[in-house]
Short mmCIF file of C-alpha atoms and ligand atoms in Angstrom, two decimals:
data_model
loop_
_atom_site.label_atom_id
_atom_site.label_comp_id
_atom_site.label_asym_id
_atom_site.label_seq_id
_atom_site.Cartn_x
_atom_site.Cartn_y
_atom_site.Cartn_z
CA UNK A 11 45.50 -34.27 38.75
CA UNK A 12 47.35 -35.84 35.33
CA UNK A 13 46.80 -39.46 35.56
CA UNK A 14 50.56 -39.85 34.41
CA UNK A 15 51.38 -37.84 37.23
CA UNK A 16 49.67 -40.20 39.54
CA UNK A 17 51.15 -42.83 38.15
CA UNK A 18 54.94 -41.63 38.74
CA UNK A 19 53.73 -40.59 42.10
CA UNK A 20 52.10 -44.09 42.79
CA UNK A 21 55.71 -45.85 41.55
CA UNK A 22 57.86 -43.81 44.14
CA UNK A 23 55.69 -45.04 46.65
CA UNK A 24 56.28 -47.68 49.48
CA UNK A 25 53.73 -49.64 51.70
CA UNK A 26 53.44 -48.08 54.59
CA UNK A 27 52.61 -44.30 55.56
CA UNK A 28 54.26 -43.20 58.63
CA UNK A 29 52.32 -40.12 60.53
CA UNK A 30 55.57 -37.90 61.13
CA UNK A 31 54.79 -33.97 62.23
CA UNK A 32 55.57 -32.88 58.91
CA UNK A 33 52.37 -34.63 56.99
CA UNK A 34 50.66 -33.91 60.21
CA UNK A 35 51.15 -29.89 59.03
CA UNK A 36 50.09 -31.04 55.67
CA UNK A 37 46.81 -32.47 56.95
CA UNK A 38 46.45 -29.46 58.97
CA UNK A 39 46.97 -26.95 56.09
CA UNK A 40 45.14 -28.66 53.39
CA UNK A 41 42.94 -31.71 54.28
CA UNK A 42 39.87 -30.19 55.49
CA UNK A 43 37.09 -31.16 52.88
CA UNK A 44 38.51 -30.34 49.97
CA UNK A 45 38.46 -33.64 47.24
CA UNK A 46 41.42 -32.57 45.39
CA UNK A 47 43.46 -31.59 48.96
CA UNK A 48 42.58 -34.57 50.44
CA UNK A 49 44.19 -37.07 47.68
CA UNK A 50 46.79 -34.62 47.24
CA UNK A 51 47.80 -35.08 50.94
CA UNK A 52 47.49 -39.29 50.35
CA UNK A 53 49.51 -39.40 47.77
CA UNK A 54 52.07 -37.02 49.37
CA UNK A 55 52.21 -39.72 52.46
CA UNK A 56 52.33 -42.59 50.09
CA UNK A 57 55.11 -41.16 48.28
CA UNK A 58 57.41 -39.69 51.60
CA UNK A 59 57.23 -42.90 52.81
CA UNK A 60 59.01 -44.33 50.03
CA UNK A 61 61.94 -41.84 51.09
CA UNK A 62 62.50 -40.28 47.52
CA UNK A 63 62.47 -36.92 48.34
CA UNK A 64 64.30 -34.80 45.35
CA UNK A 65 61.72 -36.97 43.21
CA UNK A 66 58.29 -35.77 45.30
CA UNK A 67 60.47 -32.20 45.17
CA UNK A 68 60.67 -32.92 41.20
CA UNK A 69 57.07 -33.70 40.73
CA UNK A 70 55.67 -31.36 42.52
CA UNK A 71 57.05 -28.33 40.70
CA UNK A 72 56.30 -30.41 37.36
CA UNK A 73 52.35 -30.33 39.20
CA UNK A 74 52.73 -26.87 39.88
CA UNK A 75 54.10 -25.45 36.42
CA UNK A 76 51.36 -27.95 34.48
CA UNK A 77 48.49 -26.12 36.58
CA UNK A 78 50.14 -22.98 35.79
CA UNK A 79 50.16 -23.85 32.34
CA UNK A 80 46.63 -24.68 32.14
CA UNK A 81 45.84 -21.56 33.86
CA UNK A 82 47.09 -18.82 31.60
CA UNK A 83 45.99 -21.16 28.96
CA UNK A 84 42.41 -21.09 30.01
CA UNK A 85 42.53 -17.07 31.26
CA UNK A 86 43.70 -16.91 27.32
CA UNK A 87 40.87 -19.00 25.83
CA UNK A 88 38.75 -17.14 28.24
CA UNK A 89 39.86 -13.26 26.82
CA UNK A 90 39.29 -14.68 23.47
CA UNK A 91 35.15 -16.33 23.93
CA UNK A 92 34.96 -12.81 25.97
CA UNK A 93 35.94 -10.90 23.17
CA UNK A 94 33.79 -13.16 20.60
CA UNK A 95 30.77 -12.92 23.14
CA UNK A 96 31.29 -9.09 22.93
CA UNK A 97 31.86 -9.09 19.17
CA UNK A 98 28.42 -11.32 18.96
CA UNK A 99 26.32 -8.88 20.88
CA UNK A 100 27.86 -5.61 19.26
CA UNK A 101 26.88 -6.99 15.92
CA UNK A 102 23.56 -8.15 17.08
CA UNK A 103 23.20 -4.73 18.37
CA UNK A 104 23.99 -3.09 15.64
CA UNK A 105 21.53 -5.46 13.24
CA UNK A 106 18.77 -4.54 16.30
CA UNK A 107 19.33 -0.73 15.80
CA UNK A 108 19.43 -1.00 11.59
CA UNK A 109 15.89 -2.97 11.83
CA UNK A 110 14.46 -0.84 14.15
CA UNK A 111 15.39 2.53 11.87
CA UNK A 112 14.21 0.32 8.90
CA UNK A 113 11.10 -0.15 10.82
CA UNK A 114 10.26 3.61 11.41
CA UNK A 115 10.69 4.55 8.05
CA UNK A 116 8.58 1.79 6.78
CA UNK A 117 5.81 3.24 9.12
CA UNK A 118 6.68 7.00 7.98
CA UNK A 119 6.32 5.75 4.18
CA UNK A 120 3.06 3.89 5.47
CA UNK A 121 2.10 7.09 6.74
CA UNK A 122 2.61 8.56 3.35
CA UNK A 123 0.63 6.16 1.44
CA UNK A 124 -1.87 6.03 3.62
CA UNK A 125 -2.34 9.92 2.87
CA UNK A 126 -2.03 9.21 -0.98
CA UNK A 127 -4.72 6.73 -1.23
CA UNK A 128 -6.88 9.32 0.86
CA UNK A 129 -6.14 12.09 -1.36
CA UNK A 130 -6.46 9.83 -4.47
CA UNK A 131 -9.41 8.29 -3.35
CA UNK A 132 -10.89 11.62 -2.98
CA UNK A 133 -9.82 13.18 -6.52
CA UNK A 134 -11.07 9.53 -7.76
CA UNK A 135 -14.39 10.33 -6.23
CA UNK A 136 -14.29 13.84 -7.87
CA UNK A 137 -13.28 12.97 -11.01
CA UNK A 138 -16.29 10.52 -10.94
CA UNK A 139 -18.90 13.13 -10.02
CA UNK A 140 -18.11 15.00 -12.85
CA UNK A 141 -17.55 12.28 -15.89
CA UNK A 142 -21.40 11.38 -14.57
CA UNK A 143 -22.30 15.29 -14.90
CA UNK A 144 -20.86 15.96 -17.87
CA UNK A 145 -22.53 12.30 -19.09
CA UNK A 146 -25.68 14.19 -17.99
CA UNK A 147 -25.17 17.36 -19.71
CA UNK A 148 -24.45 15.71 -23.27
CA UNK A 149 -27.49 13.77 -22.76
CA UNK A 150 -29.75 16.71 -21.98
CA UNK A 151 -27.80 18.73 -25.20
CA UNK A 152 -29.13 15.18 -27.07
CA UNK A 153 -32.69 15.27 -25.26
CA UNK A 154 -32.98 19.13 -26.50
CA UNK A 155 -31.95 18.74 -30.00
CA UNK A 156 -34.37 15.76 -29.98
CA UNK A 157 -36.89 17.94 -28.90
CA UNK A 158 -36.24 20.84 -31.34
CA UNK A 159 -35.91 18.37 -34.20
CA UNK A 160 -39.42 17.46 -33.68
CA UNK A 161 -40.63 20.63 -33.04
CA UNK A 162 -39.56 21.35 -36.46
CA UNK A 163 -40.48 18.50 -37.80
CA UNK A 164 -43.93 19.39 -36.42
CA UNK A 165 -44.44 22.77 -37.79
CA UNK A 166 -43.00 22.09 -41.32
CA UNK A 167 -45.77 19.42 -41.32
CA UNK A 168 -48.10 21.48 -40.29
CA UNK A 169 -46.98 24.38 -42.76
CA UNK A 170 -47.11 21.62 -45.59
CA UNK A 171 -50.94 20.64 -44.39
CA UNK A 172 -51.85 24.44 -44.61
CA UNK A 173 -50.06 25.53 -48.09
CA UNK A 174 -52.06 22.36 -49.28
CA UNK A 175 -55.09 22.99 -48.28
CA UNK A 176 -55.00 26.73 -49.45
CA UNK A 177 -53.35 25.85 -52.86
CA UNK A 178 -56.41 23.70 -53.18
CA UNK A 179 -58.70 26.68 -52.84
CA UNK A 180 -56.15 29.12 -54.79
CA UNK A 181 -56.70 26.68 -57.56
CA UNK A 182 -60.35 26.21 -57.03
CA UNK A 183 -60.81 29.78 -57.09
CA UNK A 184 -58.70 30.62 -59.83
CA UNK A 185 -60.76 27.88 -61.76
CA UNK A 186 -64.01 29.21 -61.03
CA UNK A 187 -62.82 32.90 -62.16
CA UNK A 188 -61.29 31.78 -65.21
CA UNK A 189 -64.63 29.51 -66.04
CA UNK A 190 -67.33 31.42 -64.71
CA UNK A 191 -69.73 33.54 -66.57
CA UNK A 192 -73.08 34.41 -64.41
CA UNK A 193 -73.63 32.70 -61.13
CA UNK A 194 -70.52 32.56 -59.05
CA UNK A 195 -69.82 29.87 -56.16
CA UNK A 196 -72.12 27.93 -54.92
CA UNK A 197 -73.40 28.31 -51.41
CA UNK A 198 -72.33 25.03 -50.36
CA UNK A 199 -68.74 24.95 -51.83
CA UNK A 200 -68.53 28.64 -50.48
CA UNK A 201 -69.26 27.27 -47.15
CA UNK A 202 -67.07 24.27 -47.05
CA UNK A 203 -63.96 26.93 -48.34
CA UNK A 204 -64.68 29.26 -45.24
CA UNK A 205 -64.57 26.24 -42.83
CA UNK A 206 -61.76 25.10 -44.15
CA UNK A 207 -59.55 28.66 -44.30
CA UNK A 208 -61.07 29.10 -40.53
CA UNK A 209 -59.66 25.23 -39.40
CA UNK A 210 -56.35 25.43 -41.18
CA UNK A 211 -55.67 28.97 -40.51
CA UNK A 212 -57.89 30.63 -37.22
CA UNK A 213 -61.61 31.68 -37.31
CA UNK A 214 -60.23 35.22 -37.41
CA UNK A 215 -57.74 34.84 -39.73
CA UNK A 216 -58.39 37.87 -42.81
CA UNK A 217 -59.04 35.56 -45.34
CA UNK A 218 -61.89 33.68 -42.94
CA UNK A 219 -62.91 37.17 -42.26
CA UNK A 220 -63.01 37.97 -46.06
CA UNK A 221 -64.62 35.10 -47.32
CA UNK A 222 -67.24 35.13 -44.61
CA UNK A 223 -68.35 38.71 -44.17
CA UNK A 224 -68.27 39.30 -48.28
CA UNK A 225 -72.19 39.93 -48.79
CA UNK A 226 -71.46 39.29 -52.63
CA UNK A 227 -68.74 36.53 -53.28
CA UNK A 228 -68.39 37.58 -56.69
CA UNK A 229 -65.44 37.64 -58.78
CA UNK A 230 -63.69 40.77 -57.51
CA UNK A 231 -64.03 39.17 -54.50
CA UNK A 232 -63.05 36.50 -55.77
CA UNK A 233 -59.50 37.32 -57.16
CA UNK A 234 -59.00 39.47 -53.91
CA UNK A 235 -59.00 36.38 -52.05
CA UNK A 236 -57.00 34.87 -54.32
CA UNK A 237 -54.39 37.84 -54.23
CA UNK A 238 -54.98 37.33 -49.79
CA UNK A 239 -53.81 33.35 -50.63
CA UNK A 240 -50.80 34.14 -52.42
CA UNK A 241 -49.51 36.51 -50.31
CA UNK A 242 -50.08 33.55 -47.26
CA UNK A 243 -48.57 30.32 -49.68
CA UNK A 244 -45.78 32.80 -50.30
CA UNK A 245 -44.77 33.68 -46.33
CA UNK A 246 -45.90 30.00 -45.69
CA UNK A 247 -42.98 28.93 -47.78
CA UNK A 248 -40.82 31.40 -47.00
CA UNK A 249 -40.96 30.78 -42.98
CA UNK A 250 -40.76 26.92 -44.33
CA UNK A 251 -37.56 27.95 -46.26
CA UNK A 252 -36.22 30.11 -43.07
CA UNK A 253 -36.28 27.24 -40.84
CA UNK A 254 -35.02 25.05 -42.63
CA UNK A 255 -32.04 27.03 -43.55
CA UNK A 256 -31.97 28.21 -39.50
CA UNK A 257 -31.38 24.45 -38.48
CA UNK A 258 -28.49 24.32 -40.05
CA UNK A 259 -27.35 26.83 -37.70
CA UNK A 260 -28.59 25.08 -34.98
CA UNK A 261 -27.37 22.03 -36.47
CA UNK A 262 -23.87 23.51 -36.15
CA UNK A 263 -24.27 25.03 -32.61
CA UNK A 264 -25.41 21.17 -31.19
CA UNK A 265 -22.49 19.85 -33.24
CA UNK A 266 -19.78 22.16 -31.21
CA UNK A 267 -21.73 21.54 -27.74
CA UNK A 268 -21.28 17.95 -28.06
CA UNK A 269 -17.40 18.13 -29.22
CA UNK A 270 -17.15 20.32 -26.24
CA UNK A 271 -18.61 17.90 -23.99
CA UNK A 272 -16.68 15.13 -25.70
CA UNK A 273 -13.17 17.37 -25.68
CA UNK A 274 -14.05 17.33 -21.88
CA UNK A 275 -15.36 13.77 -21.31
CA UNK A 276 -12.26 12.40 -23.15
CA UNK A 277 -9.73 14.65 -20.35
CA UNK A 278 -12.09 13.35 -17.69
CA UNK A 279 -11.97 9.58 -18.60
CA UNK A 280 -8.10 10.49 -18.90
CA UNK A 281 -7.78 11.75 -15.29
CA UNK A 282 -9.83 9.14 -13.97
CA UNK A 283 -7.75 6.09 -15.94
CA UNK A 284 -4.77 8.22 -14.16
CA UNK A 285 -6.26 8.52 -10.70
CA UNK A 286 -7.45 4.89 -10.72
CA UNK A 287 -4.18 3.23 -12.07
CA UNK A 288 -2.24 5.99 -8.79
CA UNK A 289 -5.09 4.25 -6.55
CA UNK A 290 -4.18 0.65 -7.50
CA UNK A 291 -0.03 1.23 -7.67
CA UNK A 292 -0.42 2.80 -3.92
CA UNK A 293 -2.90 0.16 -2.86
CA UNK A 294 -0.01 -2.62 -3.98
CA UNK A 295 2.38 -0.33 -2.58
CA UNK A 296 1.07 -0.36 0.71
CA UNK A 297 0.51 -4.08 0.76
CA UNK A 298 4.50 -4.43 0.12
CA UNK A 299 5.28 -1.96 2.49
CA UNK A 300 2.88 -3.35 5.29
CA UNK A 301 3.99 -6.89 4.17
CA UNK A 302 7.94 -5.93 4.53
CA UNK A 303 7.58 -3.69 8.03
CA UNK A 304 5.31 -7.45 9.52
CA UNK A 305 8.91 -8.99 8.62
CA UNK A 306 11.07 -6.24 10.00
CA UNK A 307 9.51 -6.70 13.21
CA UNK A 308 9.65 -10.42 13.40
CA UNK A 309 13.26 -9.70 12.80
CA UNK A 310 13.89 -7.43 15.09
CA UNK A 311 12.03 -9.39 17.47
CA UNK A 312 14.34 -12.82 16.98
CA UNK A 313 17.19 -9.99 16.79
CA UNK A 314 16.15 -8.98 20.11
CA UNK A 315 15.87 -12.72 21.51
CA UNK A 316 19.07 -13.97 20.41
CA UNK A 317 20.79 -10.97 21.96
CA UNK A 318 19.20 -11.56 25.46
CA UNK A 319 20.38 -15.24 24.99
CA UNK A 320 23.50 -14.39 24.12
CA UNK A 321 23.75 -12.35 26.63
CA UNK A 322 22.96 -15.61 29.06
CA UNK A 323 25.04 -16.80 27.58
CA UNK A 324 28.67 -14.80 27.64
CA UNK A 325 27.04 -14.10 31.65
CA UNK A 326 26.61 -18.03 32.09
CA UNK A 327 30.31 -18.76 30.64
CA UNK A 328 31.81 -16.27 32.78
CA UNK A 329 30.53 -17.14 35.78
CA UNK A 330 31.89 -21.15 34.81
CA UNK A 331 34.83 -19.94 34.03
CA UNK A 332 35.12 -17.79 37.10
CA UNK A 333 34.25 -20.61 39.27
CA UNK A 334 36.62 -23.00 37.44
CA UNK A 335 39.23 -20.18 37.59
CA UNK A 336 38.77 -19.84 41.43
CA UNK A 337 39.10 -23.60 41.70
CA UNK A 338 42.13 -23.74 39.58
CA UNK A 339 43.77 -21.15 41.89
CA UNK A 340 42.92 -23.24 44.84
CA UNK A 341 44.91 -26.02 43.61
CA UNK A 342 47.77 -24.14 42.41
CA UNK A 343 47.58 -22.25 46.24
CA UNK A 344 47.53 -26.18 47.81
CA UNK A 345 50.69 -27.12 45.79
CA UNK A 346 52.58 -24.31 46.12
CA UNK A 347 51.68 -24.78 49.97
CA UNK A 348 52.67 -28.22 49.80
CA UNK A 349 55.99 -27.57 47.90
CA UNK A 350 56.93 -24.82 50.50
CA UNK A 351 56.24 -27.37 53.84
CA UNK A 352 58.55 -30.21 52.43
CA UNK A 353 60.94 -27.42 51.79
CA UNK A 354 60.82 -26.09 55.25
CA UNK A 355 60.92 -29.46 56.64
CA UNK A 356 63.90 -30.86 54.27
CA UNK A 357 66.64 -31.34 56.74
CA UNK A 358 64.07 -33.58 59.04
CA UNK A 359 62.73 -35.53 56.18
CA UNK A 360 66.26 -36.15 54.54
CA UNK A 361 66.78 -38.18 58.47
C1 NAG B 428 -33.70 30.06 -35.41
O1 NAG B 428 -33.09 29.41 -34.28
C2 NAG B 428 -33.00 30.25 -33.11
C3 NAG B 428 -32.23 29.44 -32.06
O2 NAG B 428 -32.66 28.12 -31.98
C4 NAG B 428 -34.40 30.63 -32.65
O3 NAG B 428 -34.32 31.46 -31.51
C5 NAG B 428 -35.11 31.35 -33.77
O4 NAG B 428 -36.46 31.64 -33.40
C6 NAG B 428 -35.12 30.48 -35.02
N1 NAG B 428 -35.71 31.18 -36.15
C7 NAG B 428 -36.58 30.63 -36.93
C8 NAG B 428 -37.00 31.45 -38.11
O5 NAG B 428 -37.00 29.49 -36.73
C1 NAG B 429 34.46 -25.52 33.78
O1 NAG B 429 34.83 -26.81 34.10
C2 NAG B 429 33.99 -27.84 33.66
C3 NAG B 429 34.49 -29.15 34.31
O2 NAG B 429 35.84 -29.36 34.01
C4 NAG B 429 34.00 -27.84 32.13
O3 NAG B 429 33.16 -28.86 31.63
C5 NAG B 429 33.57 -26.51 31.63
O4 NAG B 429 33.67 -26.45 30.23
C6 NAG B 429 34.39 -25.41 32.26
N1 NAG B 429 33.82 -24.16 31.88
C7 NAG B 429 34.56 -23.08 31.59
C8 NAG B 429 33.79 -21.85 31.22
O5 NAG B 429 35.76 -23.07 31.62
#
């Protein structure tokens, strides 16, 4: 009750409440143990006992329209937190749903990168495998032509070693058959020739067999074996001159194998710079998309919470305002109630 309301009631009334059948129905219908009933009822007796009835009349409605007032005020404010409540949770809602489709398609794309770095990682390990084979076949190309290079190296020496020690006895032999007279060779330097023809060139070897198995090593035979060494200096040098000129076939061949193996080393190191540098960019993607889909859920989880508490909290309102509402009515009911006994009992309060 409006404290200026009490206060107009309070000035209207006189000393002394009389019990008269009238109040006695106004105990009856509201007292019981209602608060607001029960000081209603008081200051109802306070104020008929001052006899100014058209003023209690006055007040009463004035109690009864304020209450009213504040009733469709409140059912207004009411519609209006209702509808905000409801606008609250459709929003929140609506935020939940949008996070929680963000969130699956975060874990699709994870799905997708995780399948990319797989596939990556295995083309990576490929690409590897074969940079290191390919490493392996240059260096065995290398190792070869090593190889042959001294194997050349090797014979021409050897070839050189042999054309010198036979142009040595070409040109003692030519010597001796341009100086010589009676006695040919000696024994000795006849001997040391054969040993040497038979270590530089076989113990079978023609011009071993010639020197050796001559009974006579006169001049004829002489400038026979001289004839024998020229043909021998001459395919000496010419096998010299053959391999020589062959390397540079070879030469050429080694030279193509190892710009094929670089041509293909070179696209290798490319598609392994490329698979590595895909690797990394997925690796980082993944971190950002893993890093972004921990957020989403925190979101959606505190999404989540905040709708249950709203929802507490429109619930919690309502039910206040429901209870307030019901307690509102109850006073307009006791009013109106009151209003309509003085009414029916005008004519015996007006004595
Ligand atoms: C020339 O080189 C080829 C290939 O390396 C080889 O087969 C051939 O025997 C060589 N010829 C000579 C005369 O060295
Ligand atoms: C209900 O009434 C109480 C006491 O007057 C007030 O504090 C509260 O705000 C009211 N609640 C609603 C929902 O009207």
């Amino acid at each position: 009750m409006q404290s200026k309301t009490l206060i107009v009631l309070l000035m209207v009334t006189m000393a002394v409440a009389t019990e008269s059948p009238v109040l006695q129905q106004l105990r009856n219908k509201l007292a019981q143990n209602d608060n607001y009933n029960s000081q209603l009822v008081e200051l109802l007796e306070l104020s008929l006992a001052g006899g100014q009835l058209d003023k209690v009349f006055e007040l009463l409605q004035k109690m009864v329209d304020d209450l009213t007032g504040q009733i469709n005020a409140a059912n207004l404010d009411h519609a209006s937190r209702m509808a905000a409540f409801e606008s609250s949770i459709e929003q929140l809602e609506a935020n939940l749903a949008s996070l929680s489709s963000e969130v699956q398609s975060n874990n699709r794309k994870i799905g997708d990168i995780t399948q990319a770095i797989s596939t990556l990682t295995s083309t990576s390990v490929a690409v590897k495998k074969q940079l290191e084979t390919i490493n392996q076949r240059e260096e065995q190309i290398r190792d070869n032509r090593q190889r042959e290079v001294q194997a050349l190296e090797t014979k021409q020496s050897a070839g050189a070693k042999i054309l010198a020690a036979l142009e040595d006895i070409h040109d003692r032999l030519v010597k001796a058959v341009l100086s010589n007279t009676g006695s040919f060779l000696e024994e000795s330097e006849k001997q040391e020739m054969i040993k040497q023809v038979k270590k530089e060139l076989g113990r079978t070897h023609p011009l071993a067999l010639l020197l050796e198995f001559s009974s006579k090593f006169d001049e004829a035979t002489a400038k026979r074996a001289i004839e024998l060494i020229e043909q021998i200096i001459a395919s000496i040098k010419e096998g010299q001159v053959n391999r020589e000129s062959n390397q540079t076939a070879v030469e050429e061949n080694f030279n193509s194998l190892v710009n094929e193996v670089t041509v293909v080393r070179d696209k290798l190191q490319q598609d392994n710079q490329k698979t590595t540098s895909a690797l990394k960019n997925k690796q980082n993607d993944l971190k950002i998309t893993q890093r972004r889909n921990k957020q989403l859920q925190q979101n959606e989880a505190n999404t989540q919470q905040l709708l249950e508490t709203t929802r507490v909290q429109k619930d919690l309102y309502d039910s206040n305002f429901r209870s307030n509402a019901s307690k509102r009515e109850g006073q307009l009911n006791s009013l109106k109630t009151a209003l309509q006994i003085l009414r029916d009992n005008e004519q015996a309060l007006k004595k």
